[in-house]
Amino acid sequence: MAGAGEWGNSGLAFHKCSNYRTAMAKPKKRYVCQACGSVATRWQGQCGECQEWNSLVEDAPATVFSQKHDLSSGGRLIALEGMEETGEAPERIGTGLAEFDRALGGGLVVGSAILMGGDPGIGKSTLLLQAAANIAKSGRGAVYISGEEAPAQVRMRARRLGVADAPVRLASATNARDILTTLGQGEPPALIVIDSIQTMFSDQIEGAPGTVSQVRGCAFELIRFAKECGSALVLVGHVTKDGNIAGPRVLEHMVDVVLAFEGERSHQYRILRGLKNRFGPVDEIGVFAMGAEGLAEIANPSSLFLSGREEPVAGSAVFPAIEGTRPVLVEIQALVVRLQSGATPRRAVVGWDGGRLAMLLAVLESRCGLNFSSAEVYLNVAGGYRLADPAADLAVVAALVSALADRPLAARATWFGEVSLAGEIRPVAHTSMRLREAAKLGFDRAHGPPADEAATIKGVSYDALDLLPKLVDRIMGGA
Ligand code: TYD
Ligand code: MG
């Protein structure tokens, strides 16, 4: 039919173009989207990939290398090596902040590049100045380059942090060439902080600072310097409204480690989370509190989450959720109010799917014999969270049963798993990530579907449940 004709045509077209050198004689213009980094061959008002308006900017033409150069000869030979371990762990430098080191997987790796993203005002500059001061005090060189603040401002912050006496070398600069020339003089420092990569520019690259080509080009040169000289390089990255590091995703591909610094600005707690780490695990987090003298480490973060939860309350269950690729602990609260009159009971949900709540209530009724039909049911996900993770079912059920029976759940227990219409508790993804996060935050018990990986997590006793009636028995029995 029509399809067969198209196949025939494309075959012909391919044949015509097989002499591609003549076909691609003129380098084509290319346009790069400043929001998502996708490349288009002609300018258009809206990016075809991410639908952002007015984001396409002309980039340097892609040269067809094979036209000008023959790449198949004339190069130096490279050594191809075996896969056997050489037994050398990468050399690391401590930042003097155990929580920072933990998020890095054990400190800064010599010659590595780290990208730190976070909302404005969250404390990125503060944390990095504290780390730079610690490293400088330990006798290793630390350089802090700010593209956003004058040295006087950085000095003022250092005074506030009580580290003004640390021999950190400061500069306010944005020209990558100046920075690299300066860093190339004398002994290379152990730590280089660039605050932020979006303010850097190179006179070799077209476009304003912050554009994809500038950010990519400057990051490339800085990373190359760090790798050659064995310095640890930290690039601060701005974050867009939706929480991604501004500029191209390529930046995340170029660096060895990506860290996100998170928290509510109105709240004092901050979490430093590894999103990518070529030298260690990514599910480690570092917890800090922002105070009048900078960021203080929180060695026992469960105190943070359990504050206000000293007395366990009926109807509250803690759920280790996965947000995108990140684990986060969320409290689910349920309230069940028995109605005296025959009025239609209300069901209200904040932060979760109302249809799913109705389904779970029906499952509890038909599989476990629990009667919610003459009671009003309210469900709330604390902290204004919206949950989309199907593993929330079990925590919701635990909160509902606890509320109905007026029996508080154990304060240090977490609940996760998907519930089927038949009343089975189904396996979910990322069990070990959920359990590690729970253990890190001081939760030592977990109830969930049968999972082999659960046994490998230290510090958490795991209660594998396959059917909902068993969960109800556990709660009635005081789990
Ligand atoms: P900053 O490190 O400048 O944030 P970022 O670099 O991520 O934009 O921190 C800014 C906020 O932190 C600012 O609102 C003031 C507050 N802060 C403190 O509360 N205590 C301190 O000791 C310091 C230095 C800052
Ligand atoms: Mg800053």
Coordinates of C-alpha atoms and ligand atoms in Angstrom, one line a residue:
M1 CA 0.0 0.0 0.0
A2 CA 1.1 3.6 0.6
G3 CA 3.8 2.4 3.0
A4 CA 5.5 0.2 0.4
G5 CA 5.8 3.2 -2.0
E6 CA 7.4 5.3 0.7
W7 CA 10.0 2.6 1.5
G8 CA 10.9 2.4 -2.2
N9 CA 11.3 6.2 -2.3
S10 CA 13.5 6.4 0.7
G11 CA 15.8 3.7 -0.7
L12 CA 16.2 5.8 -3.8
A13 CA 16.9 8.9 -1.8
F14 CA 19.5 7.2 0.2
H15 CA 21.2 5.9 -2.9
K16 CA 21.3 9.5 -4.3
C17 CA 23.0 10.8 -1.2
S18 CA 25.4 8.0 -0.7
N19 CA 28.2 10.4 -1.9
Y20 CA 27.7 12.4 1.2
R21 CA 30.8 14.5 0.9
T22 CA 29.3 16.4 -2.0
A23 CA 25.9 16.4 -0.5
M24 CA 27.1 18.1 2.7
A25 CA 29.6 20.5 1.2
K26 CA 28.3 23.6 3.0
P27 CA 28.3 23.5 6.8
K28 CA 24.7 23.9 7.9
K29 CA 23.7 26.5 10.5
R30 CA 22.5 25.0 13.7
Y31 CA 20.3 26.4 16.4
V32 CA 20.6 25.3 20.0
C33 CA 17.7 25.5 22.5
Q34 CA 18.9 27.4 25.6
A35 CA 16.4 25.6 27.7
C36 CA 16.9 21.9 26.8
G37 CA 20.0 21.9 24.7
S38 CA 18.3 20.2 21.7
V39 CA 19.6 21.2 18.2
A40 CA 17.5 22.3 15.3
T41 CA 18.6 23.0 11.7
R42 CA 16.5 26.1 11.2
W43 CA 15.3 28.8 13.6
Q44 CA 11.8 28.6 14.9
G45 CA 9.9 30.5 17.6
Q46 CA 9.2 27.5 19.7
C47 CA 11.6 24.6 20.5
G48 CA 10.2 21.4 19.0
E49 CA 11.6 19.4 21.9
C50 CA 10.7 21.2 25.1
Q51 CA 8.1 23.7 23.6
E52 CA 9.9 26.7 25.2
W53 CA 9.4 29.9 23.3
N54 CA 12.2 32.1 21.9
S55 CA 14.9 29.7 23.2
L56 CA 16.7 28.9 20.0
V57 CA 20.1 30.6 19.5
E58 CA 22.4 30.2 16.6
D59 CA 25.5 28.1 17.4
A60 CA 28.8 27.7 15.7
P61 CA 28.3 25.5 12.6
A62 CA 29.0 21.8 13.0
T63 CA 32.1 21.2 10.9
V64 CA 32.1 18.0 8.9
F65 CA 35.5 16.9 10.1
S66 CA 35.9 14.1 7.6
Q67 CA 35.7 16.7 4.8
K68 CA 38.8 18.5 6.0
H69 CA 40.7 15.9 7.9
D70 CA 41.4 12.3 7.5
L71 CA 41.0 11.0 11.0
S72 CA 42.0 7.4 10.3
S73 CA 45.8 7.9 10.3
G74 CA 48.5 10.2 11.7
G75 CA 47.4 10.0 15.4
R76 CA 49.4 8.9 18.4
L77 CA 48.8 5.4 19.6
I78 CA 46.9 5.0 22.9
A79 CA 47.5 2.3 25.4
L80 CA 44.7 -0.2 25.7
E81 CA 44.6 -1.7 29.2
G82 CA 43.1 -4.7 30.9
M83 CA 40.1 -4.7 33.2
E84 CA 42.0 -6.1 36.2
E85 CA 41.8 -3.9 39.3
T86 CA 44.9 -2.0 40.0
G87 CA 44.0 -1.9 43.6
E88 CA 44.2 1.9 43.9
A89 CA 41.2 3.6 45.4
P90 CA 40.8 7.2 44.2
E91 CA 42.6 9.7 46.4
R92 CA 40.2 11.8 48.4
I93 CA 40.3 15.1 50.4
G94 CA 38.0 15.6 53.4
T95 CA 36.0 18.8 53.4
G96 CA 36.1 19.0 57.2
L97 CA 32.3 18.5 57.1
A98 CA 31.3 14.9 57.6
E99 CA 27.9 15.3 56.1
F100 CA 29.4 16.9 53.0
D101 CA 31.9 14.1 52.7
R102 CA 29.1 11.5 53.1
A103 CA 27.1 13.0 50.3
L104 CA 30.2 12.9 48.1
G105 CA 30.7 9.2 49.0
G106 CA 33.7 9.9 51.2
G107 CA 35.2 13.3 50.4
L108 CA 36.3 15.1 47.3
V109 CA 38.1 12.9 44.7
V110 CA 41.4 14.5 43.5
G111 CA 41.0 15.6 39.9
S112 CA 37.3 15.3 39.8
A113 CA 34.5 17.8 38.9
I114 CA 31.5 18.3 41.1
L115 CA 28.3 20.2 40.1
M116 CA 26.3 21.6 43.0
G117 CA 22.7 22.8 42.2
G118 CA 20.2 24.4 44.4
D119 CA 17.7 27.2 44.7
P120 CA 19.0 30.7 45.3
G121 CA 19.6 31.5 48.9
I122 CA 19.6 27.8 50.0
G123 CA 23.3 28.0 51.2
K124 CA 25.5 26.8 48.4
S125 CA 28.0 29.6 48.7
T126 CA 28.0 29.2 52.5
L127 CA 28.6 25.5 52.4
L128 CA 31.4 25.8 49.8
L129 CA 33.1 28.6 51.7
Q130 CA 33.1 26.6 54.9
A131 CA 34.6 23.6 53.0
A132 CA 37.2 25.8 51.3
A133 CA 38.1 27.3 54.7
N134 CA 38.6 23.8 56.3
I135 CA 40.7 22.6 53.4
A136 CA 42.8 25.8 53.4
K137 CA 43.3 25.5 57.2
S138 CA 44.5 22.0 56.8
G139 CA 47.4 23.4 54.7
R140 CA 46.2 22.6 51.2
G141 CA 45.4 25.3 48.7
A142 CA 41.8 26.4 48.2
V143 CA 40.6 29.0 45.7
Y144 CA 37.2 30.5 45.7
I145 CA 36.2 32.3 42.5
S146 CA 32.9 34.2 42.7
G147 CA 31.2 35.5 39.6
E148 CA 28.4 36.9 41.6
E149 CA 29.9 38.7 44.6
A150 CA 32.8 41.0 45.2
P151 CA 35.6 39.7 47.4
A152 CA 34.4 42.1 50.2
Q153 CA 31.1 40.3 50.3
V154 CA 32.7 36.9 50.4
R155 CA 35.0 38.2 53.2
M156 CA 32.0 39.4 55.1
R157 CA 30.4 36.0 54.9
A158 CA 33.7 34.4 56.0
R159 CA 33.7 36.7 59.1
R160 CA 30.1 35.7 59.8
L161 CA 31.1 32.0 59.5
G162 CA 34.1 32.6 61.8
V163 CA 36.6 31.4 59.2
A164 CA 38.1 34.8 58.2
D165 CA 41.5 33.6 59.3
A166 CA 41.6 30.7 56.9
P167 CA 44.1 31.2 54.0
V168 CA 41.5 30.8 51.2
R169 CA 42.4 32.7 48.1
L170 CA 39.5 34.8 46.8
A171 CA 38.7 36.4 43.5
S172 CA 35.8 38.0 41.8
A173 CA 36.1 37.0 38.1
T174 CA 34.0 35.7 35.3
N175 CA 36.5 35.4 32.4
A176 CA 37.5 31.7 32.1
R177 CA 40.8 32.6 30.4
D178 CA 41.8 34.9 33.2
I179 CA 40.9 32.3 35.8
L180 CA 42.7 29.5 34.0
T181 CA 45.8 31.6 33.5
T182 CA 45.8 32.6 37.2
L183 CA 45.3 29.0 38.4
G184 CA 48.1 27.8 36.1
Q185 CA 50.6 29.9 38.0
G186 CA 52.4 28.1 40.8
E187 CA 51.1 25.1 42.8
P188 CA 47.6 24.0 41.7
P189 CA 45.1 24.3 44.6
A190 CA 43.5 21.2 46.1
L191 CA 40.0 22.8 45.8
I192 CA 38.7 25.2 43.2
V193 CA 35.2 26.6 43.7
I194 CA 33.5 28.4 40.8
D195 CA 30.4 30.2 42.0
S196 CA 28.6 30.0 39.6
I197 CA 29.3 28.3 36.2
Q198 CA 26.4 30.3 34.7
T199 CA 28.3 33.6 35.3
M200 CA 31.5 32.4 33.5
F201 CA 32.3 33.3 30.0
S202 CA 35.0 32.7 27.4
D203 CA 36.1 35.2 24.8
Q204 CA 36.6 32.3 22.4
I205 CA 33.0 31.4 22.4
E206 CA 30.1 33.3 21.0
G207 CA 27.1 34.2 23.1
A208 CA 26.3 35.8 26.4
P209 CA 27.3 34.2 29.8
G210 CA 24.8 31.5 30.8
T211 CA 24.0 30.4 27.2
V212 CA 24.4 26.7 26.4
S213 CA 27.6 27.1 24.4
Q214 CA 29.3 29.4 27.0
V215 CA 28.4 27.2 30.0
R216 CA 29.5 24.1 28.1
G217 CA 32.7 25.6 26.8
C218 CA 33.8 27.2 30.1
A219 CA 32.9 24.0 32.1
F220 CA 34.9 21.9 29.6
E221 CA 38.1 24.0 30.0
L222 CA 37.8 24.2 33.8
I223 CA 37.2 20.5 34.1
R224 CA 40.2 19.8 31.8
F225 CA 42.4 22.0 34.0
A226 CA 41.2 20.2 37.2
K227 CA 41.8 16.8 35.7
E228 CA 45.3 17.7 34.5
C229 CA 46.4 19.4 37.8
G230 CA 44.7 17.0 40.2
S231 CA 42.5 19.7 41.8
A232 CA 38.9 19.0 42.9
L233 CA 36.7 21.4 41.1
V234 CA 33.2 22.4 42.4
L235 CA 30.9 24.2 40.0
V236 CA 27.9 25.9 41.5
G237 CA 24.9 25.6 39.1
H238 CA 21.7 27.7 39.1
V239 CA 18.5 25.9 39.3
T240 CA 15.4 26.6 37.2
K241 CA 11.8 26.9 38.5
D242 CA 11.2 23.2 38.1
G243 CA 14.3 22.2 40.0
N244 CA 16.7 21.3 37.2
I245 CA 20.2 22.7 36.9
A246 CA 19.8 25.6 34.4
G247 CA 21.5 25.2 31.1
P248 CA 22.1 22.1 29.2
R249 CA 21.9 18.6 30.6
V250 CA 25.3 18.2 29.1
L251 CA 26.8 19.8 32.2
E252 CA 25.5 16.9 34.2
H253 CA 27.2 14.5 31.7
M254 CA 30.5 16.3 31.8
V255 CA 31.0 16.2 35.6
D256 CA 31.8 13.2 37.8
V257 CA 29.4 14.1 40.7
V258 CA 26.1 16.0 40.7
L259 CA 24.9 17.2 44.1
A260 CA 21.6 18.9 44.8
F261 CA 21.3 21.2 47.9
E262 CA 17.6 21.2 49.0
G263 CA 15.4 22.6 51.6
E264 CA 12.8 25.2 52.3
R265 CA 14.3 28.7 52.6
S266 CA 11.9 29.5 55.4
H267 CA 12.9 26.4 57.3
Q268 CA 16.4 25.8 58.7
Y269 CA 17.1 22.3 57.5
R270 CA 19.0 21.5 54.3
I271 CA 19.7 18.2 52.6
L272 CA 22.7 17.7 50.3
R273 CA 21.9 14.8 48.0
G274 CA 24.0 13.0 45.5
L275 CA 22.2 12.6 42.1
K276 CA 25.2 11.2 40.2
N277 CA 28.5 9.9 41.5
R278 CA 31.2 8.2 39.4
F279 CA 33.1 7.4 42.6
G280 CA 30.5 6.3 45.1
P281 CA 26.9 5.6 45.9
V282 CA 24.2 8.2 45.0
D283 CA 21.7 7.4 47.7
E284 CA 23.7 9.0 50.5
I285 CA 22.5 12.4 51.9
G286 CA 24.1 15.0 54.1
V287 CA 21.9 16.9 56.5
F288 CA 22.6 20.4 57.8
A289 CA 20.9 23.2 59.6
M290 CA 21.4 26.8 58.6
G291 CA 22.1 29.0 61.6
A292 CA 23.5 32.4 62.4
E293 CA 27.0 31.0 62.0
G294 CA 26.5 29.1 58.8
L295 CA 25.6 25.5 58.2
A296 CA 25.8 23.1 61.2
E297 CA 25.9 19.4 60.6
I298 CA 23.0 17.3 61.8
A299 CA 24.6 14.0 62.8
N300 CA 21.3 12.4 63.9
P301 CA 18.8 13.5 61.3
S302 CA 16.0 11.4 62.7
S303 CA 15.6 14.2 65.3
L304 CA 14.7 16.5 62.5
F305 CA 12.0 14.3 61.0
L306 CA 10.6 13.0 64.3
S307 CA 10.4 16.4 65.9
G308 CA 6.8 16.9 66.9
R309 CA 6.4 13.1 66.6
E310 CA 7.6 12.2 70.1
E311 CA 4.2 10.9 71.0
P312 CA 3.0 8.6 68.3
V313 CA -0.4 9.6 67.0
A314 CA -3.1 7.2 65.7
G315 CA -3.5 7.6 61.9
S316 CA 0.0 8.6 61.0
A317 CA 2.3 6.4 58.9
V318 CA 5.7 7.2 57.4
F319 CA 6.2 6.3 53.8
P320 CA 9.6 6.1 52.1
A321 CA 8.7 7.6 48.7
I322 CA 10.7 7.8 45.5
E323 CA 10.6 11.3 44.0
G324 CA 11.9 10.9 40.4
T325 CA 15.2 9.2 41.2
R326 CA 15.3 10.4 44.8
P327 CA 14.0 8.9 48.0
V328 CA 12.2 11.1 50.4
L329 CA 10.3 10.3 53.6
V330 CA 6.8 11.5 53.8
E331 CA 4.2 11.4 56.6
I332 CA 0.7 10.2 55.7
Q333 CA -2.1 11.2 58.0
A334 CA -5.6 9.7 58.2
L335 CA -8.6 10.6 60.3
V336 CA -11.6 8.5 60.6
V337 CA -14.7 10.0 62.2
R338 CA -17.7 7.7 63.0
L339 CA -21.0 9.3 62.1
Q340 CA -24.0 8.9 64.4
S341 CA -26.6 10.0 61.9
G342 CA -27.3 8.3 58.6
A343 CA -25.8 11.2 56.6
T344 CA -23.6 10.4 53.6
P345 CA -20.0 10.2 54.9
R346 CA -17.4 12.6 53.4
R347 CA -14.1 11.5 51.9
A348 CA -11.5 14.2 51.5
V349 CA -7.9 13.7 50.2
V350 CA -5.1 16.2 50.0
G351 CA -1.9 15.2 48.2
W352 CA -3.1 11.8 46.9
D353 CA -5.6 10.3 44.4
G354 CA -9.2 10.2 45.7
G355 CA -10.1 7.3 43.4
R356 CA -7.3 5.3 44.8
L357 CA -8.5 6.0 48.4
A358 CA -12.0 4.8 47.5
M359 CA -10.4 1.6 46.0
L360 CA -8.3 0.9 49.2
L361 CA -11.4 1.5 51.4
A362 CA -13.3 -1.1 49.3
V363 CA -10.4 -3.6 49.5
L364 CA -10.2 -3.1 53.3
E365 CA -13.9 -3.7 53.6
S366 CA -14.2 -6.8 51.4
R367 CA -10.8 -8.5 52.2
C368 CA -10.3 -7.6 55.8
G369 CA -13.9 -7.0 57.0
L370 CA -13.2 -3.5 58.2
N371 CA -16.2 -1.2 57.9
F372 CA -15.6 2.4 56.8
S373 CA -19.0 2.9 55.2
S374 CA -20.5 4.8 58.1
A375 CA -17.4 6.9 58.8
E376 CA -16.0 10.1 57.3
V377 CA -12.4 9.6 56.1
Y378 CA -9.8 12.3 55.6
L379 CA -6.4 11.7 54.2
N380 CA -3.5 14.2 54.1
V381 CA 0.0 14.0 52.9
A382 CA 2.1 16.2 55.2
G383 CA 4.2 19.0 54.0
G384 CA 2.1 19.8 50.9
Y385 CA 3.5 16.8 49.0
R386 CA 1.7 15.3 46.1
L387 CA 2.3 11.6 45.9
A388 CA 2.3 9.7 42.6
D389 CA 4.3 6.6 43.8
P390 CA 2.0 3.5 43.7
A391 CA 4.0 2.2 46.7
A392 CA 2.1 4.6 48.9
D393 CA -0.8 2.2 49.1
L394 CA 0.5 0.3 52.1
A395 CA 1.3 3.4 54.1
V396 CA -2.2 4.8 53.4
V397 CA -3.7 1.5 54.5
A398 CA -1.6 1.5 57.7
A399 CA -2.7 5.1 58.4
L400 CA -6.3 4.2 57.8
V401 CA -6.3 1.1 59.9
S402 CA -4.4 2.8 62.7
A403 CA -7.0 5.7 62.6
L404 CA -10.0 3.4 62.6
A405 CA -8.6 1.3 65.5
D406 CA -7.3 4.3 67.3
R407 CA -4.0 2.5 67.7
P408 CA -0.8 4.6 67.0
L409 CA 1.8 2.9 64.8
A410 CA 5.4 2.4 66.0
A411 CA 7.2 5.8 65.7
R412 CA 10.3 4.4 63.9
A413 CA 8.4 2.2 61.4
T414 CA 7.9 2.9 57.7
W415 CA 5.4 1.3 55.3
F416 CA 5.5 0.8 51.6
G417 CA 4.0 -1.5 48.9
E418 CA 1.3 -1.6 46.3
V419 CA -2.1 -3.2 47.2
S420 CA -4.1 -5.1 44.7
L421 CA -7.8 -5.5 44.5
A422 CA -7.4 -9.1 45.7
G423 CA -5.8 -7.7 48.9
E424 CA -2.2 -8.8 48.0
I425 CA 0.7 -6.6 48.8
R426 CA 2.7 -6.4 45.6
P427 CA 6.4 -5.7 45.2
V428 CA 7.5 -2.2 44.2
A429 CA 10.8 -0.8 42.7
H430 CA 13.7 0.7 44.6
T431 CA 13.3 -1.3 47.9
S432 CA 16.9 -0.9 49.0
M433 CA 16.9 2.8 48.1
R434 CA 13.8 3.3 50.3
L435 CA 15.2 1.3 53.2
R436 CA 18.6 3.0 53.1
E437 CA 16.9 6.4 53.3
A438 CA 14.7 5.3 56.1
A439 CA 17.7 3.8 58.0
K440 CA 19.7 7.1 57.4
L441 CA 16.9 9.1 59.0
G442 CA 16.6 6.8 62.0
F443 CA 13.8 4.5 61.1
D444 CA 14.7 1.0 62.2
R445 CA 11.6 -1.0 61.2
A446 CA 9.9 -1.4 57.8
H447 CA 6.8 -3.2 56.6
G448 CA 6.6 -4.0 52.9
P449 CA 6.1 -6.7 50.2
P450 CA 8.5 -9.7 50.2
A451 CA 11.8 -8.5 48.7
D452 CA 15.2 -10.3 48.7
E453 CA 17.2 -7.1 48.7
A454 CA 15.6 -6.0 52.0
A455 CA 17.8 -8.4 53.9
T456 CA 21.0 -6.7 52.7
I457 CA 20.1 -3.3 54.3
K458 CA 21.8 -2.8 57.7
G459 CA 20.0 -1.1 60.6
V460 CA 16.4 -1.9 59.5
S461 CA 14.4 -5.0 60.6
Y462 CA 12.2 -5.9 57.7
D463 CA 8.7 -7.3 58.0
A464 CA 7.7 -8.9 54.7
L465 CA 3.9 -9.0 54.2
D466 CA 2.1 -10.7 51.3
L467 CA -1.6 -10.2 52.2
L468 CA -3.5 -7.2 53.6
P469 CA -5.2 -9.2 56.5
K470 CA -1.7 -9.9 57.9
L471 CA -1.0 -6.2 58.0
V472 CA -4.2 -5.5 59.8
D473 CA -3.3 -8.2 62.4
R474 CA 0.1 -6.6 62.8
I475 CA -1.4 -3.2 63.5
M476 CA -4.0 -4.6 65.9
G477 CA -1.2 -6.5 67.5
G478 CA 0.8 -3.2 68.1
A479 CA 3.2 -3.0 65.1
Ligands
TYD1 P1 24.0 31.5 50.3 O1 25.1 30.6 50.7 O2 24.4 32.9 49.8 O3 23.0 30.9 49.3 P2 23.3 30.5 47.8 O4 24.7 30.6 47.5 O5 22.7 29.1 47.7 O6 22.4 31.4 47.0 O7 23.1 31.7 51.6 C1 22.2 32.6 51.7 C2 21.2 32.6 52.8 O8 21.7 32.0 54.0 C3 20.9 34.0 53.2 O9 19.5 34.2 53.1 C4 21.4 34.2 54.6 C5 21.6 32.8 55.1 N1 22.7 32.7 56.0 C6 22.5 32.4 57.3 O10 21.3 32.2 57.8 N2 23.5 32.2 58.2 C7 24.8 32.4 57.7 O11 25.8 32.2 58.5 C8 25.0 32.7 56.4 C9 26.4 32.9 55.8 C10 23.9 32.8 55.5
MG2 MG 25.6 32.0 46.2

